[in-house]
């Protein structure tokens, strides 16, 4: 359950991020293949991060339940003991910085597009307003306990509910015929046998289970 909750957050299955990235795909792109590669590479990245951080946590006697700050507590100590550690530290944290920036692009794009559509604003004003609001909110949640509580609300409640609603809208409201045509736009091979059953019943059941557990498990699934 906790792994699925993390997957919803990491893969942006709540809808907005994938919709924005998908809107920039060429019509020749094989969507199912790209989706599978995204899931596989994201999982591998998470495993590599776990193999790098968790052993170091215990080696330095840190609390493994510290959450996201672990990456900023453990890895600097590891880099300090490595040959050319400063070089690897710079490369690593620059990569983390760009990973964060690219993740924020789709979030800002979603809100900016909403302002453009509903308030009939130009792209630049919409993004400036969105950026100002996000910056203002960031000033007040910079303190880690505030940020931690906010991220708990997002990952434990908002993300699983969004994933479930997105799945219902895509596979039941829009329907498999419509979504199937979209998935086959740039694909030459047919979808795997049983895809519709897995999407409409198995995945939605599992997503619903995550939502239920997010409210019933003490401390949530985060």
mmCIF file with all atom_site columns, C-alpha atoms in Angstrom:
data_model
loop_
_atom_site.group_PDB
_atom_site.id
_atom_site.type_symbol
_atom_site.label_atom_id
_atom_site.label_alt_id
_atom_site.label_comp_id
_atom_site.label_asym_id
_atom_site.label_entity_id
_atom_site.label_seq_id
_atom_site.pdbx_PDB_ins_code
_atom_site.Cartn_x
_atom_site.Cartn_y
_atom_site.Cartn_z
_atom_site.occupancy
_atom_site.B_iso_or_equiv
_atom_site.pdbx_formal_charge
_atom_site.auth_seq_id
_atom_site.auth_comp_id
_atom_site.auth_asym_id
_atom_site.auth_atom_id
_atom_site.pdbx_PDB_model_num
ATOM 1   C CA . UNK A 1 1   ? 0.000   0.000  0.000   1.00 0.00 ? 1   UNK A CA 1
ATOM 2   C CA . UNK A 1 2   ? 2.770   2.440  0.926   1.00 0.00 ? 2   UNK A CA 1
ATOM 3   C CA . UNK A 1 3   ? 4.675   1.542  -2.245  1.00 0.00 ? 3   UNK A CA 1
ATOM 4   C CA . UNK A 1 4   ? 1.605   2.246  -4.381  1.00 0.00 ? 4   UNK A CA 1
ATOM 5   C CA . UNK A 1 5   ? 1.107   5.575  -2.631  1.00 0.00 ? 5   UNK A CA 1
ATOM 6   C CA . UNK A 1 6   ? 4.721   6.466  -3.415  1.00 0.00 ? 6   UNK A CA 1
ATOM 7   C CA . UNK A 1 7   ? 4.250   5.348  -7.028  1.00 0.00 ? 7   UNK A CA 1
ATOM 8   C CA . UNK A 1 8   ? 1.205   7.615  -7.418  1.00 0.00 ? 8   UNK A CA 1
ATOM 9   C CA . UNK A 1 9   ? 3.265   10.556 -6.196  1.00 0.00 ? 9   UNK A CA 1
ATOM 10  C CA . UNK A 1 10  ? 6.492   9.745  -8.049  1.00 0.00 ? 10  UNK A CA 1
ATOM 11  C CA . UNK A 1 11  ? 4.816   9.033  -11.394 1.00 0.00 ? 11  UNK A CA 1
ATOM 12  C CA . UNK A 1 12  ? 2.322   11.914 -11.077 1.00 0.00 ? 12  UNK A CA 1
ATOM 13  C CA . UNK A 1 13  ? -0.558  9.503  -11.682 1.00 0.00 ? 13  UNK A CA 1
ATOM 14  C CA . UNK A 1 14  ? -2.966  12.059 -10.246 1.00 0.00 ? 14  UNK A CA 1
ATOM 15  C CA . UNK A 1 15  ? -3.294  13.275 -13.813 1.00 0.00 ? 15  UNK A CA 1
ATOM 16  C CA . UNK A 1 16  ? -2.046  16.827 -14.175 1.00 0.00 ? 16  UNK A CA 1
ATOM 17  C CA . UNK A 1 17  ? 1.635   16.097 -14.705 1.00 0.00 ? 17  UNK A CA 1
ATOM 18  C CA . UNK A 1 18  ? 1.129   13.257 -17.153 1.00 0.00 ? 18  UNK A CA 1
ATOM 19  C CA . UNK A 1 19  ? -1.530  15.215 -19.049 1.00 0.00 ? 19  UNK A CA 1
ATOM 20  C CA . UNK A 1 20  ? 0.812   18.166 -19.502 1.00 0.00 ? 20  UNK A CA 1
ATOM 21  C CA . UNK A 1 21  ? 3.753   16.013 -20.580 1.00 0.00 ? 21  UNK A CA 1
ATOM 22  C CA . UNK A 1 22  ? 1.458   13.997 -22.831 1.00 0.00 ? 22  UNK A CA 1
ATOM 23  C CA . UNK A 1 23  ? 0.190   17.146 -24.543 1.00 0.00 ? 23  UNK A CA 1
ATOM 24  C CA . UNK A 1 24  ? 3.700   17.753 -25.892 1.00 0.00 ? 24  UNK A CA 1
ATOM 25  C CA . UNK A 1 25  ? 4.131   14.241 -27.311 1.00 0.00 ? 25  UNK A CA 1
ATOM 26  C CA . UNK A 1 26  ? 4.353   13.806 -31.057 1.00 0.00 ? 26  UNK A CA 1
ATOM 27  C CA . UNK A 1 27  ? 1.566   11.839 -32.735 1.00 0.00 ? 27  UNK A CA 1
ATOM 28  C CA . UNK A 1 28  ? 4.160   9.224  -33.683 1.00 0.00 ? 28  UNK A CA 1
ATOM 29  C CA . UNK A 1 29  ? 5.005   8.455  -30.046 1.00 0.00 ? 29  UNK A CA 1
ATOM 30  C CA . UNK A 1 30  ? 4.162   4.986  -28.737 1.00 0.00 ? 30  UNK A CA 1
ATOM 31  C CA . UNK A 1 31  ? 2.319   5.993  -25.552 1.00 0.00 ? 31  UNK A CA 1
ATOM 32  C CA . UNK A 1 32  ? 2.100   2.556  -23.869 1.00 0.00 ? 32  UNK A CA 1
ATOM 33  C CA . UNK A 1 33  ? 5.810   1.942  -24.493 1.00 0.00 ? 33  UNK A CA 1
ATOM 34  C CA . UNK A 1 34  ? 6.755   5.396  -23.207 1.00 0.00 ? 34  UNK A CA 1
ATOM 35  C CA . UNK A 1 35  ? 4.558   4.866  -20.131 1.00 0.00 ? 35  UNK A CA 1
ATOM 36  C CA . UNK A 1 36  ? 6.131   1.499  -19.383 1.00 0.00 ? 36  UNK A CA 1
ATOM 37  C CA . UNK A 1 37  ? 9.645   2.924  -19.742 1.00 0.00 ? 37  UNK A CA 1
ATOM 38  C CA . UNK A 1 38  ? 8.730   5.804  -17.438 1.00 0.00 ? 38  UNK A CA 1
ATOM 39  C CA . UNK A 1 39  ? 7.528   3.391  -14.763 1.00 0.00 ? 39  UNK A CA 1
ATOM 40  C CA . UNK A 1 40  ? 10.554  1.103  -15.136 1.00 0.00 ? 40  UNK A CA 1
ATOM 41  C CA . UNK A 1 41  ? 13.158  3.878  -15.083 1.00 0.00 ? 41  UNK A CA 1
ATOM 42  C CA . UNK A 1 42  ? 11.421  5.659  -12.193 1.00 0.00 ? 42  UNK A CA 1
ATOM 43  C CA . UNK A 1 43  ? 11.461  2.435  -10.178 1.00 0.00 ? 43  UNK A CA 1
ATOM 44  C CA . UNK A 1 44  ? 15.129  1.829  -10.970 1.00 0.00 ? 44  UNK A CA 1
ATOM 45  C CA . UNK A 1 45  ? 15.971  5.384  -9.910  1.00 0.00 ? 45  UNK A CA 1
ATOM 46  C CA . UNK A 1 46  ? 14.115  4.849  -6.630  1.00 0.00 ? 46  UNK A CA 1
ATOM 47  C CA . UNK A 1 47  ? 15.973  1.584  -6.015  1.00 0.00 ? 47  UNK A CA 1
ATOM 48  C CA . UNK A 1 48  ? 19.355  3.183  -6.712  1.00 0.00 ? 48  UNK A CA 1
ATOM 49  C CA . UNK A 1 49  ? 18.484  6.047  -4.345  1.00 0.00 ? 49  UNK A CA 1
ATOM 50  C CA . UNK A 1 50  ? 17.446  3.529  -1.693  1.00 0.00 ? 50  UNK A CA 1
ATOM 51  C CA . UNK A 1 51  ? 20.648  1.533  -2.067  1.00 0.00 ? 51  UNK A CA 1
ATOM 52  C CA . UNK A 1 52  ? 22.646  4.753  -1.731  1.00 0.00 ? 52  UNK A CA 1
ATOM 53  C CA . UNK A 1 53  ? 20.782  6.321  1.194   1.00 0.00 ? 53  UNK A CA 1
ATOM 54  C CA . UNK A 1 54  ? 19.505  3.521  3.453   1.00 0.00 ? 54  UNK A CA 1
ATOM 55  C CA . UNK A 1 55  ? 22.869  1.785  4.139   1.00 0.00 ? 55  UNK A CA 1
ATOM 56  C CA . UNK A 1 56  ? 24.414  5.183  4.866   1.00 0.00 ? 56  UNK A CA 1
ATOM 57  C CA . UNK A 1 57  ? 21.576  5.982  7.296   1.00 0.00 ? 57  UNK A CA 1
ATOM 58  C CA . UNK A 1 58  ? 22.426  2.996  9.457   1.00 0.00 ? 58  UNK A CA 1
ATOM 59  C CA . UNK A 1 59  ? 26.178  3.432  9.004   1.00 0.00 ? 59  UNK A CA 1
ATOM 60  C CA . UNK A 1 60  ? 25.997  6.942  10.451  1.00 0.00 ? 60  UNK A CA 1
ATOM 61  C CA . UNK A 1 61  ? 23.347  6.108  13.062  1.00 0.00 ? 61  UNK A CA 1
ATOM 62  C CA . UNK A 1 62  ? 20.640  8.366  11.653  1.00 0.00 ? 62  UNK A CA 1
ATOM 63  C CA . UNK A 1 63  ? 16.897  7.901  11.991  1.00 0.00 ? 63  UNK A CA 1
ATOM 64  C CA . UNK A 1 64  ? 15.569  6.090  8.861   1.00 0.00 ? 64  UNK A CA 1
ATOM 65  C CA . UNK A 1 65  ? 12.140  7.649  9.487   1.00 0.00 ? 65  UNK A CA 1
ATOM 66  C CA . UNK A 1 66  ? 13.406  11.185 8.933   1.00 0.00 ? 66  UNK A CA 1
ATOM 67  C CA . UNK A 1 67  ? 11.848  11.245 5.461   1.00 0.00 ? 67  UNK A CA 1
ATOM 68  C CA . UNK A 1 68  ? 12.929  13.450 2.536   1.00 0.00 ? 68  UNK A CA 1
ATOM 69  C CA . UNK A 1 69  ? 15.632  15.340 4.519   1.00 0.00 ? 69  UNK A CA 1
ATOM 70  C CA . UNK A 1 70  ? 17.650  12.114 4.618   1.00 0.00 ? 70  UNK A CA 1
ATOM 71  C CA . UNK A 1 71  ? 19.091  12.843 1.187   1.00 0.00 ? 71  UNK A CA 1
ATOM 72  C CA . UNK A 1 72  ? 20.581  16.078 2.549   1.00 0.00 ? 72  UNK A CA 1
ATOM 73  C CA . UNK A 1 73  ? 21.779  14.478 5.794   1.00 0.00 ? 73  UNK A CA 1
ATOM 74  C CA . UNK A 1 74  ? 23.305  11.191 4.698   1.00 0.00 ? 74  UNK A CA 1
ATOM 75  C CA . UNK A 1 75  ? 24.758  11.741 1.236   1.00 0.00 ? 75  UNK A CA 1
ATOM 76  C CA . UNK A 1 76  ? 26.980  14.717 2.197   1.00 0.00 ? 76  UNK A CA 1
ATOM 77  C CA . UNK A 1 77  ? 28.611  12.470 4.822   1.00 0.00 ? 77  UNK A CA 1
ATOM 78  C CA . UNK A 1 78  ? 29.098  9.753  2.207   1.00 0.00 ? 78  UNK A CA 1
ATOM 79  C CA . UNK A 1 79  ? 30.592  12.215 -0.287  1.00 0.00 ? 79  UNK A CA 1
ATOM 80  C CA . UNK A 1 80  ? 32.948  13.539 2.410   1.00 0.00 ? 80  UNK A CA 1
ATOM 81  C CA . UNK A 1 81  ? 34.552  10.095 2.680   1.00 0.00 ? 81  UNK A CA 1
ATOM 82  C CA . UNK A 1 82  ? 34.777  9.416  -1.065  1.00 0.00 ? 82  UNK A CA 1
ATOM 83  C CA . UNK A 1 83  ? 37.719  10.129 -3.358  1.00 0.00 ? 83  UNK A CA 1
ATOM 84  C CA . UNK A 1 84  ? 36.788  13.257 -5.368  1.00 0.00 ? 84  UNK A CA 1
ATOM 85  C CA . UNK A 1 85  ? 33.750  13.485 -3.087  1.00 0.00 ? 85  UNK A CA 1
ATOM 86  C CA . UNK A 1 86  ? 33.262  17.213 -3.630  1.00 0.00 ? 86  UNK A CA 1
ATOM 87  C CA . UNK A 1 87  ? 33.062  16.724 -7.386  1.00 0.00 ? 87  UNK A CA 1
ATOM 88  C CA . UNK A 1 88  ? 30.471  13.956 -7.041  1.00 0.00 ? 88  UNK A CA 1
ATOM 89  C CA . UNK A 1 89  ? 28.555  16.048 -4.501  1.00 0.00 ? 89  UNK A CA 1
ATOM 90  C CA . UNK A 1 90  ? 28.354  18.997 -6.889  1.00 0.00 ? 90  UNK A CA 1
ATOM 91  C CA . UNK A 1 91  ? 27.236  16.793 -9.777  1.00 0.00 ? 91  UNK A CA 1
ATOM 92  C CA . UNK A 1 92  ? 24.668  15.021 -7.619  1.00 0.00 ? 92  UNK A CA 1
ATOM 93  C CA . UNK A 1 93  ? 23.035  18.094 -6.102  1.00 0.00 ? 93  UNK A CA 1
ATOM 94  C CA . UNK A 1 94  ? 23.025  19.961 -9.414  1.00 0.00 ? 94  UNK A CA 1
ATOM 95  C CA . UNK A 1 95  ? 21.166  16.939 -10.833 1.00 0.00 ? 95  UNK A CA 1
ATOM 96  C CA . UNK A 1 96  ? 18.729  17.066 -7.900  1.00 0.00 ? 96  UNK A CA 1
ATOM 97  C CA . UNK A 1 97  ? 18.188  20.777 -8.550  1.00 0.00 ? 97  UNK A CA 1
ATOM 98  C CA . UNK A 1 98  ? 17.320  20.231 -12.209 1.00 0.00 ? 98  UNK A CA 1
ATOM 99  C CA . UNK A 1 99  ? 15.131  17.249 -11.312 1.00 0.00 ? 99  UNK A CA 1
ATOM 100 C CA . UNK A 1 100 ? 13.151  19.527 -9.000  1.00 0.00 ? 100 UNK A CA 1
ATOM 101 C CA . UNK A 1 101 ? 12.867  22.289 -11.587 1.00 0.00 ? 101 UNK A CA 1
ATOM 102 C CA . UNK A 1 102 ? 11.649  19.944 -14.327 1.00 0.00 ? 102 UNK A CA 1
ATOM 103 C CA . UNK A 1 103 ? 9.088   18.462 -11.921 1.00 0.00 ? 103 UNK A CA 1
ATOM 104 C CA . UNK A 1 104 ? 7.771   21.930 -11.156 1.00 0.00 ? 104 UNK A CA 1
ATOM 105 C CA . UNK A 1 105 ? 7.319   22.820 -14.823 1.00 0.00 ? 105 UNK A CA 1
ATOM 106 C CA . UNK A 1 106 ? 4.271   20.596 -15.291 1.00 0.00 ? 106 UNK A CA 1
ATOM 107 C CA . UNK A 1 107 ? 2.700   21.810 -12.033 1.00 0.00 ? 107 UNK A CA 1
ATOM 108 C CA . UNK A 1 108 ? 3.054   25.460 -13.019 1.00 0.00 ? 108 UNK A CA 1
ATOM 109 C CA . UNK A 1 109 ? 1.832   24.667 -16.527 1.00 0.00 ? 109 UNK A CA 1
ATOM 110 C CA . UNK A 1 110 ? -1.376  23.109 -15.181 1.00 0.00 ? 110 UNK A CA 1
ATOM 111 C CA . UNK A 1 111 ? -2.227  26.127 -13.026 1.00 0.00 ? 111 UNK A CA 1
ATOM 112 C CA . UNK A 1 112 ? -1.130  28.595 -15.690 1.00 0.00 ? 112 UNK A CA 1
ATOM 113 C CA . UNK A 1 113 ? -3.283  26.927 -18.325 1.00 0.00 ? 113 UNK A CA 1
ATOM 114 C CA . UNK A 1 114 ? -6.266  27.006 -15.952 1.00 0.00 ? 114 UNK A CA 1
ATOM 115 C CA . UNK A 1 115 ? -5.834  30.773 -15.508 1.00 0.00 ? 115 UNK A CA 1
ATOM 116 C CA . UNK A 1 116 ? -5.473  31.267 -19.263 1.00 0.00 ? 116 UNK A CA 1
ATOM 117 C CA . UNK A 1 117 ? -8.631  29.330 -19.994 1.00 0.00 ? 117 UNK A CA 1
ATOM 118 C CA . UNK A 1 118 ? -10.932 30.630 -17.257 1.00 0.00 ? 118 UNK A CA 1
ATOM 119 C CA . UNK A 1 119 ? -9.675  34.218 -16.869 1.00 0.00 ? 119 UNK A CA 1
ATOM 120 C CA . UNK A 1 120 ? -8.721  34.649 -20.538 1.00 0.00 ? 120 UNK A CA 1
ATOM 121 C CA . UNK A 1 121 ? -5.195  35.795 -19.701 1.00 0.00 ? 121 UNK A CA 1
ATOM 122 C CA . UNK A 1 122 ? -2.105  35.670 -21.854 1.00 0.00 ? 122 UNK A CA 1
ATOM 123 C CA . UNK A 1 123 ? 0.466   32.965 -21.212 1.00 0.00 ? 123 UNK A CA 1
ATOM 124 C CA . UNK A 1 124 ? 3.054   35.247 -19.579 1.00 0.00 ? 124 UNK A CA 1
ATOM 125 C CA . UNK A 1 125 ? 0.615   36.965 -17.147 1.00 0.00 ? 125 UNK A CA 1
ATOM 126 C CA . UNK A 1 126 ? -0.902  33.599 -16.220 1.00 0.00 ? 126 UNK A CA 1
ATOM 127 C CA . UNK A 1 127 ? 2.492   32.086 -15.444 1.00 0.00 ? 127 UNK A CA 1
ATOM 128 C CA . UNK A 1 128 ? 3.638   35.189 -13.543 1.00 0.00 ? 128 UNK A CA 1
ATOM 129 C CA . UNK A 1 129 ? 0.540   35.077 -11.347 1.00 0.00 ? 129 UNK A CA 1
ATOM 130 C CA . UNK A 1 130 ? 0.973   31.358 -10.759 1.00 0.00 ? 130 UNK A CA 1
ATOM 131 C CA . UNK A 1 131 ? 4.652   31.793 -9.964  1.00 0.00 ? 131 UNK A CA 1
ATOM 132 C CA . UNK A 1 132 ? 3.919   34.633 -7.519  1.00 0.00 ? 132 UNK A CA 1
ATOM 133 C CA . UNK A 1 133 ? 1.319   32.561 -5.675  1.00 0.00 ? 133 UNK A CA 1
ATOM 134 C CA . UNK A 1 134 ? 3.627   29.554 -5.476  1.00 0.00 ? 134 UNK A CA 1
ATOM 135 C CA . UNK A 1 135 ? 6.517   31.733 -4.299  1.00 0.00 ? 135 UNK A CA 1
ATOM 136 C CA . UNK A 1 136 ? 4.325   33.305 -1.609  1.00 0.00 ? 136 UNK A CA 1
ATOM 137 C CA . UNK A 1 137 ? 3.168   29.926 -0.382  1.00 0.00 ? 137 UNK A CA 1
ATOM 138 C CA . UNK A 1 138 ? 6.746   28.663 -0.416  1.00 0.00 ? 138 UNK A CA 1
ATOM 139 C CA . UNK A 1 139 ? 7.877   31.432 1.920   1.00 0.00 ? 139 UNK A CA 1
ATOM 140 C CA . UNK A 1 140 ? 5.552   30.108 4.627   1.00 0.00 ? 140 UNK A CA 1
ATOM 141 C CA . UNK A 1 141 ? 6.203   26.380 4.191   1.00 0.00 ? 141 UNK A CA 1
ATOM 142 C CA . UNK A 1 142 ? 9.976   26.639 3.883   1.00 0.00 ? 142 UNK A CA 1
ATOM 143 C CA . UNK A 1 143 ? 10.217  25.616 7.544   1.00 0.00 ? 143 UNK A CA 1
ATOM 144 C CA . UNK A 1 144 ? 10.559  21.824 7.301   1.00 0.00 ? 144 UNK A CA 1
ATOM 145 C CA . UNK A 1 145 ? 7.786   20.832 9.784   1.00 0.00 ? 145 UNK A CA 1
ATOM 146 C CA . UNK A 1 146 ? 5.286   22.949 7.819   1.00 0.00 ? 146 UNK A CA 1
ATOM 147 C CA . UNK A 1 147 ? 6.522   21.537 4.530   1.00 0.00 ? 147 UNK A CA 1
ATOM 148 C CA . UNK A 1 148 ? 6.411   18.009 5.954   1.00 0.00 ? 148 UNK A CA 1
ATOM 149 C CA . UNK A 1 149 ? 2.800   18.350 7.072   1.00 0.00 ? 149 UNK A CA 1
ATOM 150 C CA . UNK A 1 150 ? 1.786   19.794 3.716   1.00 0.00 ? 150 UNK A CA 1
ATOM 151 C CA . UNK A 1 151 ? 3.545   17.028 1.811   1.00 0.00 ? 151 UNK A CA 1
ATOM 152 C CA . UNK A 1 152 ? 1.858   14.444 4.051   1.00 0.00 ? 152 UNK A CA 1
ATOM 153 C CA . UNK A 1 153 ? -1.551  15.854 3.117   1.00 0.00 ? 153 UNK A CA 1
ATOM 154 C CA . UNK A 1 154 ? -0.639  15.779 -0.580  1.00 0.00 ? 154 UNK A CA 1
ATOM 155 C CA . UNK A 1 155 ? 0.875   12.288 -0.650  1.00 0.00 ? 155 UNK A CA 1
ATOM 156 C CA . UNK A 1 156 ? -1.485  10.588 1.820   1.00 0.00 ? 156 UNK A CA 1
ATOM 157 C CA . UNK A 1 157 ? -4.833  12.023 0.694   1.00 0.00 ? 157 UNK A CA 1
ATOM 158 C CA . UNK A 1 158 ? -4.789  14.230 -2.395  1.00 0.00 ? 158 UNK A CA 1
ATOM 159 C CA . UNK A 1 159 ? -2.598  12.090 -4.674  1.00 0.00 ? 159 UNK A CA 1
ATOM 160 C CA . UNK A 1 160 ? -4.412  8.737  -4.149  1.00 0.00 ? 160 UNK A CA 1
ATOM 161 C CA . UNK A 1 161 ? -7.846  10.365 -4.521  1.00 0.00 ? 161 UNK A CA 1
ATOM 162 C CA . UNK A 1 162 ? -6.695  12.109 -7.699  1.00 0.00 ? 162 UNK A CA 1
ATOM 163 C CA . UNK A 1 163 ? -5.322  8.842  -9.074  1.00 0.00 ? 163 UNK A CA 1
ATOM 164 C CA . UNK A 1 164 ? -8.608  7.049  -8.429  1.00 0.00 ? 164 UNK A CA 1
ATOM 165 C CA . UNK A 1 165 ? -10.730 9.828  -9.941  1.00 0.00 ? 165 UNK A CA 1
ATOM 166 C CA . UNK A 1 166 ? -8.437  10.029 -12.959 1.00 0.00 ? 166 UNK A CA 1
ATOM 167 C CA . UNK A 1 167 ? -8.702  6.294  -13.565 1.00 0.00 ? 167 UNK A CA 1
ATOM 168 C CA . UNK A 1 168 ? -12.495 6.349  -13.280 1.00 0.00 ? 168 UNK A CA 1
ATOM 169 C CA . UNK A 1 169 ? -12.745 9.294  -15.694 1.00 0.00 ? 169 UNK A CA 1
ATOM 170 C CA . UNK A 1 170 ? -10.371 7.737  -18.237 1.00 0.00 ? 170 UNK A CA 1
ATOM 171 C CA . UNK A 1 171 ? -11.480 4.103  -18.250 1.00 0.00 ? 171 UNK A CA 1
ATOM 172 C CA . UNK A 1 172 ? -15.183 4.403  -17.355 1.00 0.00 ? 172 UNK A CA 1
ATOM 173 C CA . UNK A 1 173 ? -16.398 7.894  -18.307 1.00 0.00 ? 173 UNK A CA 1
ATOM 174 C CA . UNK A 1 174 ? -14.254 8.411  -21.405 1.00 0.00 ? 174 UNK A CA 1
ATOM 175 C CA . UNK A 1 175 ? -14.408 4.679  -22.099 1.00 0.00 ? 175 UNK A CA 1
ATOM 176 C CA . UNK A 1 176 ? -11.991 2.085  -23.391 1.00 0.00 ? 176 UNK A CA 1
ATOM 177 C CA . UNK A 1 177 ? -12.951 2.645  -27.040 1.00 0.00 ? 177 UNK A CA 1
ATOM 178 C CA . UNK A 1 178 ? -11.980 6.324  -26.918 1.00 0.00 ? 178 UNK A CA 1
ATOM 179 C CA . UNK A 1 179 ? -8.871  5.931  -24.794 1.00 0.00 ? 179 UNK A CA 1
ATOM 180 C CA . UNK A 1 180 ? -7.885  2.859  -26.819 1.00 0.00 ? 180 UNK A CA 1
ATOM 181 C CA . UNK A 1 181 ? -7.831  4.900  -30.018 1.00 0.00 ? 181 UNK A CA 1
ATOM 182 C CA . UNK A 1 182 ? -5.634  7.515  -28.353 1.00 0.00 ? 182 UNK A CA 1
ATOM 183 C CA . UNK A 1 183 ? -3.218  4.881  -27.057 1.00 0.00 ? 183 UNK A CA 1
ATOM 184 C CA . UNK A 1 184 ? -2.914  3.381  -30.528 1.00 0.00 ? 184 UNK A CA 1
ATOM 185 C CA . UNK A 1 185 ? -2.224  6.720  -32.281 1.00 0.00 ? 185 UNK A CA 1
ATOM 186 C CA . UNK A 1 186 ? 1.517   6.126  -32.668 1.00 0.00 ? 186 UNK A CA 1
ATOM 187 C CA . UNK A 1 187 ? 1.624   2.424  -31.827 1.00 0.00 ? 187 UNK A CA 1
ATOM 188 C CA . UNK A 1 188 ? 2.019   -0.368 -34.363 1.00 0.00 ? 188 UNK A CA 1
ATOM 189 C CA . UNK A 1 189 ? 1.433   -3.355 -32.083 1.00 0.00 ? 189 UNK A CA 1
ATOM 190 C CA . UNK A 1 190 ? -1.982  -3.958 -30.470 1.00 0.00 ? 190 UNK A CA 1
ATOM 191 C CA . UNK A 1 191 ? -2.388  -3.379 -26.767 1.00 0.00 ? 191 UNK A CA 1
ATOM 192 C CA . UNK A 1 192 ? -1.592  -6.342 -24.576 1.00 0.00 ? 192 UNK A CA 1
ATOM 193 C CA . UNK A 1 193 ? -4.410  -8.822 -24.138 1.00 0.00 ? 193 UNK A CA 1
ATOM 194 C CA . UNK A 1 194 ? -6.300  -8.105 -20.945 1.00 0.00 ? 194 UNK A CA 1
ATOM 195 C CA . UNK A 1 195 ? -5.297  -4.423 -20.801 1.00 0.00 ? 195 UNK A CA 1
ATOM 196 C CA . UNK A 1 196 ? -8.913  -3.263 -20.546 1.00 0.00 ? 196 UNK A CA 1
ATOM 197 C CA . UNK A 1 197 ? -9.688  -5.695 -17.717 1.00 0.00 ? 197 UNK A CA 1
ATOM 198 C CA . UNK A 1 198 ? -6.579  -4.706 -15.762 1.00 0.00 ? 198 UNK A CA 1
ATOM 199 C CA . UNK A 1 199 ? -7.292  -1.001 -16.235 1.00 0.00 ? 199 UNK A CA 1
ATOM 200 C CA . UNK A 1 200 ? -11.033 -1.024 -15.506 1.00 0.00 ? 200 UNK A CA 1
ATOM 201 C CA . UNK A 1 201 ? -11.094 -3.481 -12.633 1.00 0.00 ? 201 UNK A CA 1
ATOM 202 C CA . UNK A 1 202 ? -7.721  -4.451 -11.162 1.00 0.00 ? 202 UNK A CA 1
ATOM 203 C CA . UNK A 1 203 ? -6.042  -1.033 -11.223 1.00 0.00 ? 203 UNK A CA 1
ATOM 204 C CA . UNK A 1 204 ? -9.130  0.854  -10.091 1.00 0.00 ? 204 UNK A CA 1
ATOM 205 C CA . UNK A 1 205 ? -9.663  -1.656 -7.269  1.00 0.00 ? 205 UNK A CA 1
ATOM 206 C CA . UNK A 1 206 ? -6.050  -1.218 -6.120  1.00 0.00 ? 206 UNK A CA 1
ATOM 207 C CA . UNK A 1 207 ? -6.287  2.567  -6.384  1.00 0.00 ? 207 UNK A CA 1
ATOM 208 C CA . UNK A 1 208 ? -9.473  2.475  -4.322  1.00 0.00 ? 208 UNK A CA 1
ATOM 209 C CA . UNK A 1 209 ? -7.724  0.308  -1.725  1.00 0.00 ? 209 UNK A CA 1
ATOM 210 C CA . UNK A 1 210 ? -4.943  2.892  -1.441  1.00 0.00 ? 210 UNK A CA 1
ATOM 211 C CA . UNK A 1 211 ? -7.516  5.649  -0.900  1.00 0.00 ? 211 UNK A CA 1
ATOM 212 C CA . UNK A 1 212 ? -9.287  3.651  1.818   1.00 0.00 ? 212 UNK A CA 1
ATOM 213 C CA . UNK A 1 213 ? -6.002  2.799  3.526   1.00 0.00 ? 213 UNK A CA 1
ATOM 214 C CA . UNK A 1 214 ? -4.864  6.414  3.390   1.00 0.00 ? 214 UNK A CA 1
ATOM 215 C CA . UNK A 1 215 ? -7.742  7.246  5.751   1.00 0.00 ? 215 UNK A CA 1
ATOM 216 C CA . UNK A 1 216 ? -7.732  4.097  7.877   1.00 0.00 ? 216 UNK A CA 1
ATOM 217 C CA . UNK A 1 217 ? -4.017  3.391  8.464   1.00 0.00 ? 217 UNK A CA 1
ATOM 218 C CA . UNK A 1 218 ? -2.643  5.332  11.384  1.00 0.00 ? 218 UNK A CA 1
ATOM 219 C CA . UNK A 1 219 ? -0.239  7.943  10.099  1.00 0.00 ? 219 UNK A CA 1
ATOM 220 C CA . UNK A 1 220 ? -1.384  7.402  6.510   1.00 0.00 ? 220 UNK A CA 1
ATOM 221 C CA . UNK A 1 221 ? 0.533   5.730  3.707   1.00 0.00 ? 221 UNK A CA 1
ATOM 222 C CA . UNK A 1 222 ? 3.228   8.391  3.286   1.00 0.00 ? 222 UNK A CA 1
#
